[in-house]
Tab-separated table of C-alpha atoms and ligand atoms in Angstrom:
chain	number	residue	atom	x	y	z
B	214	UNK	CA	193.857	38.377	159.814
B	215	UNK	CA	192.905	36.474	156.714
B	216	UNK	CA	190.677	34.333	158.897
B	217	UNK	CA	187.943	37.005	158.705
B	218	UNK	CA	186.849	35.981	155.220
B	219	UNK	CA	186.489	32.378	156.376
B	220	UNK	CA	182.923	31.802	157.549
B	221	UNK	CA	183.943	29.127	160.083
B	222	UNK	CA	186.630	28.785	162.710
B	223	UNK	CA	186.418	25.331	164.300
B	224	UNK	CA	188.813	22.937	162.628
B	225	UNK	CA	189.099	19.211	163.307
B	226	UNK	CA	192.184	17.402	162.062
B	227	UNK	CA	191.883	13.616	161.824
B	228	UNK	CA	195.335	12.008	162.108
B	229	UNK	CA	197.995	13.805	164.189
B	230	UNK	CA	201.126	12.544	162.441
B	231	UNK	CA	203.891	14.401	160.620
B	232	UNK	CA	201.173	15.989	158.395
B	233	UNK	CA	198.195	16.500	160.728
B	234	UNK	CA	200.001	17.795	163.803
B	235	UNK	CA	201.873	20.673	162.109
B	236	UNK	CA	198.602	21.575	160.355
B	237	UNK	CA	196.755	21.604	163.690
B	238	UNK	CA	199.422	23.779	165.291
B	239	UNK	CA	199.533	26.200	162.356
B	240	UNK	CA	195.710	26.492	162.298
B	241	UNK	CA	195.764	27.293	166.023
B	242	UNK	CA	198.568	29.831	165.549
B	243	UNK	CA	196.386	31.533	162.932
B	244	UNK	CA	193.506	31.858	165.374
B	245	UNK	CA	191.303	28.849	164.615
B	246	UNK	CA	189.757	26.741	167.359
B	247	UNK	CA	191.449	23.389	166.731
B	248	UNK	CA	190.450	19.861	167.641
B	249	UNK	CA	192.920	17.048	166.973
B	250	UNK	CA	191.572	13.502	166.598
B	251	UNK	CA	193.829	10.444	166.703
B	252	UNK	CA	193.337	6.816	167.737
B	253	UNK	CA	196.725	6.649	169.476
B	254	UNK	CA	196.084	7.314	173.205
B	255	UNK	CA	199.804	7.720	173.992
B	256	UNK	CA	200.188	10.313	171.243
B	257	UNK	CA	197.137	12.235	172.537
B	258	UNK	CA	198.543	12.252	176.072
B	259	UNK	CA	201.859	13.673	174.867
B	260	UNK	CA	200.152	16.351	172.743
B	261	UNK	CA	197.879	17.363	175.623
B	262	UNK	CA	201.016	17.819	177.706
B	263	UNK	CA	202.385	20.106	174.993
B	264	UNK	CA	205.057	17.551	174.015
B	265	UNK	CA	205.579	16.743	170.341
B	266	UNK	CA	205.626	13.011	169.548
B	267	UNK	CA	207.450	13.942	166.333
B	268	UNK	CA	211.027	15.203	165.940
B	269	UNK	CA	210.224	18.510	164.224
B	270	UNK	CA	211.582	21.960	165.157
B	271	UNK	CA	208.313	23.739	164.248
B	272	UNK	CA	206.379	21.456	166.629
B	273	UNK	CA	208.852	21.605	169.528
B	274	UNK	CA	208.691	25.392	169.317
B	275	UNK	CA	204.944	25.907	168.853
B	276	UNK	CA	203.041	22.966	170.332
B	277	UNK	CA	203.656	24.119	173.939
B	278	UNK	CA	202.206	27.578	173.209
B	279	UNK	CA	199.027	26.803	171.234
B	280	UNK	CA	195.548	25.835	172.448
B	281	UNK	CA	194.799	22.453	170.875
B	282	UNK	CA	192.117	20.026	172.042
B	283	UNK	CA	193.526	16.567	171.330
B	284	UNK	CA	191.243	13.571	171.769
B	285	UNK	CA	190.487	9.995	170.734
B	286	UNK	CA	186.748	10.719	170.796
B	287	UNK	CA	185.373	10.987	167.232
B	288	UNK	CA	182.307	12.886	168.496
B	289	UNK	CA	184.516	15.994	168.358
B	290	UNK	CA	183.931	15.983	164.570
B	291	UNK	CA	180.314	17.050	165.127
B	292	UNK	CA	181.506	20.296	166.734
B	293	UNK	CA	183.696	21.210	163.754
B	294	UNK	CA	183.056	23.371	160.718
B	295	UNK	CA	186.116	22.210	158.761
B	296	UNK	CA	187.415	18.612	158.890
B	297	UNK	CA	190.880	17.802	157.512
B	298	UNK	CA	191.742	14.129	156.877
B	299	UNK	CA	195.473	13.519	157.363
B	300	UNK	CA	195.708	9.742	157.737
B	301	UNK	CA	198.324	7.444	156.112
B	302	UNK	CA	197.825	5.961	152.645
B	303	UNK	CA	200.292	3.043	152.611
B	304	UNK	CA	200.630	0.074	150.282
B	305	UNK	CA	200.391	-3.566	151.373
B	306	UNK	CA	203.082	-6.261	150.963
B	307	UNK	CA	202.078	-6.717	147.318
B	308	UNK	CA	202.348	-2.959	146.754
B	309	UNK	CA	198.570	-2.557	146.471
B	310	UNK	CA	197.181	0.775	147.745
B	311	UNK	CA	195.597	0.496	151.186
B	312	UNK	CA	192.850	3.109	151.514
B	313	UNK	CA	191.411	1.636	154.719
B	314	UNK	CA	192.654	4.509	156.924
B	315	UNK	CA	190.944	7.016	154.579
B	316	UNK	CA	187.735	4.960	154.533
B	317	UNK	CA	187.868	4.752	158.326
B	318	UNK	CA	188.279	8.502	158.717
B	319	UNK	CA	185.463	9.259	156.261
B	320	UNK	CA	183.174	6.770	158.026
B	321	UNK	CA	183.801	8.606	161.323
B	322	UNK	CA	182.833	11.899	159.651
B	323	UNK	CA	179.622	10.358	158.266
B	324	UNK	CA	178.785	9.011	161.749
B	325	UNK	CA	179.314	12.466	163.265
B	326	UNK	CA	177.906	14.463	160.387
B	327	UNK	CA	177.238	18.176	160.752
B	328	UNK	CA	175.449	19.969	157.912
B	329	UNK	CA	177.486	22.485	155.988
B	330	UNK	CA	180.916	21.105	156.908
B	331	UNK	CA	183.892	21.516	154.613
B	332	UNK	CA	185.732	18.170	154.384
B	333	UNK	CA	189.283	18.250	152.982
B	334	UNK	CA	191.296	15.106	152.237
B	335	UNK	CA	195.015	15.898	152.664
B	336	UNK	CA	196.214	12.297	152.501
B	337	UNK	CA	197.919	11.324	149.239
B	338	UNK	CA	195.330	9.546	147.089
B	339	UNK	CA	195.057	8.563	143.448
B	340	UNK	CA	192.810	10.342	140.952
B	341	UNK	CA	189.247	9.139	141.448
B	342	UNK	CA	189.271	8.415	145.195
B	343	UNK	CA	187.093	11.403	146.143
B	344	UNK	CA	184.519	10.729	143.400
B	345	UNK	CA	184.584	6.911	143.571
B	346	UNK	CA	185.098	6.196	147.295
B	347	UNK	CA	184.621	9.270	149.502
B	348	UNK	CA	181.559	10.948	147.949
B	349	UNK	CA	179.614	7.618	147.671
B	350	UNK	CA	180.114	7.034	151.427
B	351	UNK	CA	178.332	10.333	152.127
B	352	UNK	CA	175.709	9.713	149.425
B	353	UNK	CA	174.917	6.321	150.974
B	354	UNK	CA	174.071	8.127	154.211
B	355	UNK	CA	171.851	10.529	152.263
B	356	UNK	CA	174.249	13.505	152.271
B	357	UNK	CA	174.649	15.411	148.997
B	358	UNK	CA	177.999	17.003	148.136
B	359	UNK	CA	177.756	20.739	147.389
B	360	UNK	CA	174.510	20.929	149.332
B	361	UNK	CA	174.762	19.137	152.709
B	362	UNK	CA	178.571	19.331	152.845
B	363	UNK	CA	181.528	20.407	150.734
B	364	UNK	CA	184.396	18.123	149.689
B	365	UNK	CA	187.882	19.204	148.578
B	366	UNK	CA	191.344	17.679	148.151
B	367	UNK	CA	194.532	19.492	149.137
B	368	UNK	CA	197.439	17.002	148.911
B	369	UNK	CA	199.956	17.278	151.766
B	370	UNK	CA	203.465	18.371	150.861
B	371	UNK	CA	205.258	17.982	154.149
B	372	UNK	CA	208.937	17.188	153.822
B	373	UNK	CA	210.093	15.691	157.135
B	374	UNK	CA	213.326	17.121	158.467
B	375	UNK	CA	213.423	19.985	155.975
B	376	UNK	CA	214.819	23.097	157.722
B	377	UNK	CA	213.392	25.491	155.092
B	378	UNK	CA	210.028	24.224	153.850
B	379	UNK	CA	207.274	23.490	156.337
B	380	UNK	CA	203.508	23.762	156.769
B	381	UNK	CA	203.668	27.577	157.014
B	382	UNK	CA	205.278	28.292	153.637
B	383	UNK	CA	204.820	25.400	151.207
B	384	UNK	CA	202.530	26.295	148.275
B	385	UNK	CA	199.482	24.040	147.900
B	386	UNK	CA	196.980	22.991	145.236
B	387	UNK	CA	193.262	22.616	145.958
B	388	UNK	CA	190.490	20.955	143.978
B	389	UNK	CA	186.809	20.455	144.759
B	390	UNK	CA	183.513	19.166	143.370
B	391	UNK	CA	182.028	22.627	143.029
B	392	UNK	CA	182.880	26.341	143.162
B	393	UNK	CA	181.513	26.835	146.684
B	394	UNK	CA	183.603	23.956	148.018
B	395	UNK	CA	186.665	25.274	146.193
B	396	UNK	CA	186.187	28.799	147.553
B	397	UNK	CA	185.750	27.555	151.114
B	398	UNK	CA	188.917	25.469	150.854
B	399	UNK	CA	190.899	28.273	149.192
B	400	UNK	CA	189.800	30.679	151.951
B	401	UNK	CA	190.853	28.287	154.703
B	402	UNK	CA	194.301	27.493	153.302
B	403	UNK	CA	194.929	31.147	152.423
B	404	UNK	CA	194.092	31.974	156.037
B	405	UNK	CA	196.755	29.636	157.439
B	406	UNK	CA	199.523	29.449	154.830
B	407	UNK	CA	201.649	32.337	153.570
B	408	UNK	CA	202.252	30.864	150.112
B	409	UNK	CA	200.417	30.310	146.853
B	410	UNK	CA	197.230	28.264	147.182
B	411	UNK	CA	196.554	27.202	143.598
B	412	UNK	CA	192.970	26.306	142.502
B	413	UNK	CA	192.773	23.214	140.269
B	414	UNK	CA	190.179	22.680	137.544
B	415	UNK	CA	188.654	19.736	139.433
B	416	UNK	CA	189.205	17.389	142.342
B	417	UNK	CA	190.576	14.692	140.018
B	418	UNK	CA	193.310	16.970	138.733
B	419	UNK	CA	194.171	17.888	142.346
B	420	UNK	CA	194.466	14.190	143.229
B	421	UNK	CA	196.744	13.626	140.221
B	422	UNK	CA	199.181	16.414	141.227
B	423	UNK	CA	200.718	14.657	144.222
B	424	UNK	CA	201.144	11.217	142.681
B	425	UNK	CA	202.728	12.932	139.664
B	426	UNK	CA	205.120	14.950	141.857
B	427	UNK	CA	206.341	11.879	143.668
B	428	UNK	CA	206.413	9.596	140.629
B	429	UNK	CA	208.577	12.256	138.976
B	430	UNK	CA	211.021	11.950	141.872
B	431	UNK	CA	210.916	8.135	141.856
B	432	UNK	CA	211.722	7.813	138.124
B	433	UNK	CA	214.566	10.316	138.390
B	434	UNK	CA	216.079	8.399	141.268
B	435	UNK	CA	215.663	5.176	139.278
B	436	UNK	CA	217.492	6.807	136.370
B	437	UNK	CA	220.590	7.539	138.498
B	438	UNK	CA	220.376	4.155	140.227
B	439	UNK	CA	220.524	2.460	136.830
B	440	UNK	CA	223.416	4.752	135.878
B	441	UNK	CA	225.204	3.690	139.091
B	442	UNK	CA	224.969	0.014	138.140
B	443	UNK	CA	226.200	0.706	134.612
B	444	UNK	CA	229.032	3.012	135.725
B	445	UNK	CA	230.158	0.470	138.340
B	446	UNK	CA	230.879	-1.811	135.409
B	447	UNK	CA	232.618	0.949	133.447
B	448	UNK	CA	234.686	2.310	136.361
B	449	UNK	CA	233.008	5.734	136.160
B	450	UNK	CA	232.230	7.725	139.352
B	451	UNK	CA	228.509	8.456	138.988
B	452	UNK	CA	228.537	11.096	141.759
B	453	UNK	CA	231.232	12.995	139.900
B	454	UNK	CA	229.243	12.748	136.645
B	455	UNK	CA	225.988	14.031	138.239
B	456	UNK	CA	227.921	16.839	139.914
B	457	UNK	CA	229.388	17.720	136.503
B	458	UNK	CA	225.996	17.564	134.798
B	459	UNK	CA	224.641	19.882	137.514
B	460	UNK	CA	226.865	22.682	136.231
B	461	UNK	CA	224.360	22.983	133.396
B	462	UNK	CA	222.227	25.924	134.591
B	463	UNK	CA	219.038	24.737	132.891
B	464	UNK	CA	216.997	21.574	132.255
B	465	UNK	CA	219.051	19.250	134.428
B	466	UNK	CA	217.866	18.285	137.928
B	467	UNK	CA	220.290	16.285	140.071
B	468	UNK	CA	219.168	13.125	141.836
B	469	UNK	CA	221.500	10.740	143.595
B	470	UNK	CA	221.891	6.945	143.613
B	471	UNK	CA	221.637	5.160	146.924
B	472	UNK	CA	221.105	1.830	148.692
B	473	UNK	CA	217.343	2.274	148.275
B	474	UNK	CA	214.296	4.548	148.201
B	475	UNK	CA	212.414	4.624	151.482
B	476	UNK	CA	209.835	6.793	153.182
B	477	UNK	CA	206.075	7.131	153.185
B	478	UNK	CA	205.815	8.901	149.816
B	479	UNK	CA	208.262	8.208	147.022
B	480	UNK	CA	208.231	4.389	147.024
B	481	UNK	CA	204.471	4.328	147.643
B	482	UNK	CA	202.701	6.984	145.608
B	483	UNK	CA	203.548	5.624	142.122
B	484	UNK	CA	201.646	2.427	142.970
B	485	UNK	CA	198.499	4.484	143.585
B	486	UNK	CA	198.708	5.807	140.041
B	487	UNK	CA	199.767	2.447	138.534
B	488	UNK	CA	196.867	0.537	140.109
B	489	UNK	CA	194.154	3.127	139.354
B	490	UNK	CA	195.286	3.647	135.729
B	491	UNK	CA	195.067	-0.140	135.283
B	492	UNK	CA	191.337	0.041	136.076
B	493	UNK	CA	191.010	2.486	133.188
B	494	UNK	CA	192.947	0.196	130.886
B	495	UNK	CA	196.370	1.848	130.960
B	496	UNK	CA	199.607	0.069	131.969
B	497	UNK	CA	202.287	2.393	133.410
B	498	UNK	CA	205.256	0.292	132.230
B	499	UNK	CA	207.784	3.089	132.838
B	500	UNK	CA	206.655	3.733	136.427
B	501	UNK	CA	206.810	-0.006	137.120
B	502	UNK	CA	210.347	-0.331	135.733
B	503	UNK	CA	211.437	2.615	137.899
B	504	UNK	CA	209.921	0.953	140.975
B	505	UNK	CA	211.695	-2.318	140.065
B	506	UNK	CA	215.070	-0.571	139.756
B	507	UNK	CA	214.668	1.306	143.053
B	508	UNK	CA	213.448	-1.820	144.845
B	509	UNK	CA	216.578	-3.653	143.626
B	510	UNK	CA	219.038	-1.271	145.308
B	511	UNK	CA	219.191	-2.865	148.801
B	512	UNK	CA	220.114	-6.218	147.220
B	513	UNK	CA	222.611	-4.485	144.912
B	514	UNK	CA	224.236	-2.907	147.957
B	515	UNK	CA	224.720	-6.342	149.559
B	516	UNK	CA	226.125	-7.683	146.280
B	517	UNK	CA	228.744	-4.904	146.373
B	518	UNK	CA	229.678	-5.939	149.922
B	519	UNK	CA	229.870	-9.585	148.835
B	520	UNK	CA	232.140	-8.736	145.890
B	521	UNK	CA	234.525	-6.613	147.977
B	522	UNK	CA	234.798	-9.362	150.624
B	523	UNK	CA	235.483	-11.949	147.924
B	524	UNK	CA	238.306	-9.781	146.563
B	525	UNK	CA	240.062	-10.172	149.950
B	526	UNK	CA	239.057	-13.840	150.114
B	527	UNK	CA	236.594	-13.355	152.939
B	528	UNK	CA	233.166	-14.969	152.785
B	529	UNK	CA	230.115	-12.985	153.835
B	530	UNK	CA	229.054	-16.054	155.812
B	531	UNK	CA	230.318	-15.706	159.395
B	532	UNK	CA	231.843	-12.257	158.879
B	533	UNK	CA	230.912	-9.465	161.330
B	534	UNK	CA	229.125	-6.650	159.474
B	535	UNK	CA	228.355	-3.274	161.052
B	536	UNK	CA	225.260	-1.428	159.806
B	537	UNK	CA	225.306	2.354	160.154
B	538	UNK	CA	221.736	3.660	160.147
B	539	UNK	CA	218.156	2.410	160.125
B	540	UNK	CA	216.104	5.486	159.195
B	541	UNK	CA	214.988	5.935	155.567
B	542	UNK	CA	216.613	9.341	155.331
B	543	UNK	CA	219.165	11.495	157.123
B	544	UNK	CA	218.515	13.004	160.554
B	545	UNK	CA	214.944	11.734	160.987
B	546	UNK	CA	213.540	8.915	163.128
B	547	UNK	CA	211.408	7.152	160.518
B	548	UNK	CA	211.614	3.513	159.430
B	549	UNK	CA	208.833	3.473	156.833
B	550	UNK	CA	209.954	1.492	153.764
B	551	UNK	CA	213.533	1.989	154.916
B	552	UNK	CA	216.076	0.138	152.719
B	553	UNK	CA	218.136	-0.528	155.855
B	554	UNK	CA	215.896	-3.370	157.011
B	555	UNK	CA	216.097	-4.991	153.561
B	556	UNK	CA	219.903	-4.711	153.563
B	557	UNK	CA	220.077	-6.269	157.050
B	558	UNK	CA	217.709	-9.091	156.118
B	559	UNK	CA	219.770	-9.938	153.013
B	560	UNK	CA	223.089	-9.850	154.889
B	561	UNK	CA	221.688	-12.129	157.609
B	562	UNK	CA	220.425	-14.518	154.918
B	563	UNK	CA	224.072	-14.969	153.851
B	564	UNK	CA	225.014	-16.035	157.401
B	565	UNK	CA	226.855	-12.853	158.420
B	566	UNK	CA	226.798	-11.566	162.013
B	567	UNK	CA	225.183	-8.093	162.134
B	568	UNK	CA	225.716	-5.211	164.543
B	569	UNK	CA	223.483	-2.130	164.146
B	570	UNK	CA	223.775	1.464	165.248
B	571	UNK	CA	221.345	4.341	164.582
B	572	UNK	CA	221.360	7.233	167.080
B	573	UNK	CA	217.656	7.805	166.357
B	574	UNK	CA	216.805	4.201	167.252
B	575	UNK	CA	218.730	3.265	170.418
B	576	UNK	CA	216.328	0.429	171.221
B	577	UNK	CA	216.863	-1.209	167.814
B	578	UNK	CA	220.632	-0.668	167.905
B	579	UNK	CA	222.796	-3.568	169.124
B	580	UNK	CA	225.569	-1.215	170.274
B	581	UNK	CA	225.616	2.160	172.003
B	582	UNK	CA	227.748	4.190	169.621
B	583	UNK	CA	229.774	4.260	166.426
B	584	UNK	CA	233.081	3.228	168.059
B	585	UNK	CA	231.474	0.162	169.663
B	586	UNK	CA	230.037	-0.811	166.271
B	587	UNK	CA	233.446	-0.495	164.619
B	588	UNK	CA	235.061	-2.488	167.414
B	589	UNK	CA	232.658	-5.375	166.763
B	590	UNK	CA	232.809	-5.308	162.945
B	591	UNK	CA	235.110	-6.416	160.147
B	592	UNK	CA	233.260	-4.526	157.418
B	593	UNK	CA	230.720	-1.702	157.548
B	594	UNK	CA	227.686	-0.712	155.435
B	595	UNK	CA	226.408	2.859	155.757
B	596	UNK	CA	222.704	2.909	154.857
B	597	UNK	CA	221.598	6.267	156.292
B	598	UNK	CA	223.505	9.523	155.816
B	599	UNK	CA	222.946	10.868	159.343
B	600	UNK	CA	225.165	13.865	160.127
B	601	UNK	CA	227.101	11.870	162.768
B	602	UNK	CA	228.030	9.198	160.199
B	603	UNK	CA	229.233	11.724	157.631
B	604	UNK	CA	231.648	13.041	160.283
B	605	UNK	CA	233.224	9.662	161.070
B	606	UNK	CA	237.045	9.943	161.126
B	607	UNK	CA	238.487	7.353	158.699
B	608	UNK	CA	241.355	6.841	161.203
B	609	UNK	CA	238.781	5.189	163.501
B	610	UNK	CA	238.180	2.497	160.880
B	611	UNK	CA	241.930	1.901	160.599
B	612	UNK	CA	242.202	1.703	164.399
B	613	UNK	CA	239.507	-0.989	164.506
B	614	UNK	CA	240.928	-2.802	161.464
B	615	UNK	CA	237.769	-2.294	159.382
B	616	UNK	CA	238.648	-3.714	155.978
B	617	UNK	CA	235.722	-2.470	153.868
B	618	UNK	CA	233.135	0.300	153.965
B	619	UNK	CA	230.134	0.256	151.611
B	620	UNK	CA	228.810	3.820	151.396
B	621	UNK	CA	225.108	3.304	150.598
B	622	UNK	CA	224.506	7.059	150.384
B	623	UNK	CA	227.728	8.109	148.635
B	624	UNK	CA	228.100	10.618	151.478
B	625	UNK	CA	231.715	9.847	152.543
B	626	UNK	CA	234.991	11.073	151.082
B	627	UNK	CA	236.350	8.050	149.183
B	628	UNK	CA	239.978	9.237	149.128
B	629	UNK	CA	240.331	9.825	152.880
B	630	UNK	CA	239.112	6.297	153.647
B	631	UNK	CA	241.363	4.748	151.012
B	632	UNK	CA	244.313	6.694	152.521
B	633	UNK	CA	243.676	4.823	155.795
B	634	UNK	CA	243.894	1.535	153.905
B	635	UNK	CA	240.115	0.963	154.000
B	636	UNK	CA	238.502	-0.436	150.850
B	637	UNK	CA	235.793	2.101	149.926
B	638	UNK	CA	232.881	1.191	147.636
B	639	UNK	CA	229.976	3.499	146.965
B	640	UNK	CA	226.860	3.084	144.840
B	641	UNK	CA	228.227	3.746	141.381
B	642	UNK	CA	231.600	4.942	142.632
D	16	SAJ	N1	216.546	9.348	147.648
D	16	SAJ	C1	217.516	8.871	146.772
D	16	SAJ	N2	218.031	9.719	145.843
D	16	SAJ	C2	217.619	11.024	145.750
D	16	SAJ	C3	216.633	11.488	146.650
D	16	SAJ	C4	216.117	10.643	147.597
D	16	SAJ	O1	217.905	7.711	146.826
D	16	SAJ	O2	218.141	11.759	144.914
D	16	SAJ	C5	215.973	8.430	148.636
D	16	SAJ	C6	216.159	8.895	150.063
D	16	SAJ	O3	217.353	8.394	150.597
D	16	SAJ	C7	214.938	8.292	150.750
D	16	SAJ	C8	213.875	8.289	149.659
D	16	SAJ	O4	214.580	8.401	148.423
D	16	SAJ	O5	215.183	6.961	151.152
D	16	SAJ	C9	212.890	9.438	149.775
D	16	SAJ	O6	213.648	10.586	149.955
D	16	SAJ	P1	212.971	12.072	149.849
D	16	SAJ	O7	214.080	13.044	149.934
D	16	SAJ	O8	212.081	12.118	148.689
D	16	SAJ	O9	212.190	12.216	151.205
D	16	SAJ	P2	210.679	11.997	151.560
D	16	SAJ	O10	210.261	10.603	151.412
D	16	SAJ	O11	210.524	12.627	152.889
D	16	SAJ	O12	209.911	12.819	150.448
D	16	SAJ	C10	209.328	14.040	150.766
D	16	SAJ	C11	208.179	14.115	149.823
D	16	SAJ	N3	207.227	15.083	150.278
D	16	SAJ	C12	205.925	14.819	150.073
D	16	SAJ	O13	205.528	13.811	149.530
D	16	SAJ	C13	204.972	15.821	150.539
D	16	SAJ	C14	208.633	14.459	148.419
D	16	SAJ	O14	207.521	14.932	147.656
D	16	SAJ	C15	209.662	15.542	148.394
D	16	SAJ	O15	210.103	15.700	147.048
D	16	SAJ	C16	210.825	15.119	149.259
D	16	SAJ	O16	210.309	15.044	150.596
D	16	SAJ	C17	211.961	16.109	149.161
D	16	SAJ	O17	212.080	16.768	148.115
D	16	SAJ	O18	212.750	16.136	150.093
């Protein structure tokens, strides 16, 4: 048991979401005494009953069998030797980073300080947050990093809904203020994760890793989204081109155009780097252009719908439009930054009547199933590539006289829909 070379075994995880809860369960599975702290009473009740509030196979399987003390009482921090901060790091309406959840979590640790604790921030933060925000909060209370406590950063890499990669096997990077803090953090993560735990030169480099990973993904998606707009004009099928380019066995990495970039990471993390670099006098023009392109895709999707309706002399105003999907990505129940809500808002602005169906959000759906949505629609926009939507039989659209389908995730077979007399339009195809 790798745990033996870790000098402590009581772990407190602050924030029991899609990052903190799997971490808590995995730490318990590896023999640590685990306390989970969250402000959401309902969530705590569910967890105490061994029920996962999150749709995740790993949690459904393991939460009922582990010993996990879940509470809303921050005093639990004082009983812990290791404290892991797993709270959200969103952006506000103007895309400015909102570090208030991190500040709140750190303040609770300062209030319940225990000498010698290892504090690890897992939340995605920009370079400089640990040195410029977190450490000063401890210093203000008279606690010295590397002496009274140890501070490290280990950016979370959870990929919701991924059947292969999860908290048990995803490699991690760790950075700290000092060697002792780094060693403590390396020992802990090597005790719970069977994958590479890579030591970074400093905490600032560790903070930069995650925002770089996700900015990399954002700019690559923006690249293919711009291609989609250009190829729409040139009558080129962008999905076919990317598939062709993917036959190159080296130095090409496929990304796919879509109706928008949602989620808690990709559309958010670049702003953390953009805003912090600005304070140091650097303007990330390229990252900002990529964000602008990706943010334009929901509107572009509605423009495609508008154009296809015009071609059959139907206005958008007053037409019944069916929306397939709300979640930001396939087969998960997560609305954060979802392009679906932006598509719906834009369609409503044009005076169309909207019906919505997402099997993961029955309460937000206006109909009970796909067939009912088709019955009540004249045209359809698919905005989430849930498995159930990819299996829709094109004959159903013909039966319900659906004239147009806009495939916002390029996940449907164009030819089979066209064979049923349905006008198919994808993003760049
Ligand atoms: N998207 C595209 N085109 C693509 C890929 C994604 O439009 O080629 C859209 C998706 O539809 C979604 C959004 O971007 O709306 C984000 O998709 P995502 O697959 O990146 O899913 P996330 O948000 O769950 O990203 C997570 C991230 N994990 C962490 O931040 C720890 C990200 O780093 C991973 O790269 C990503 O999973 C992944 O690879 O699946």
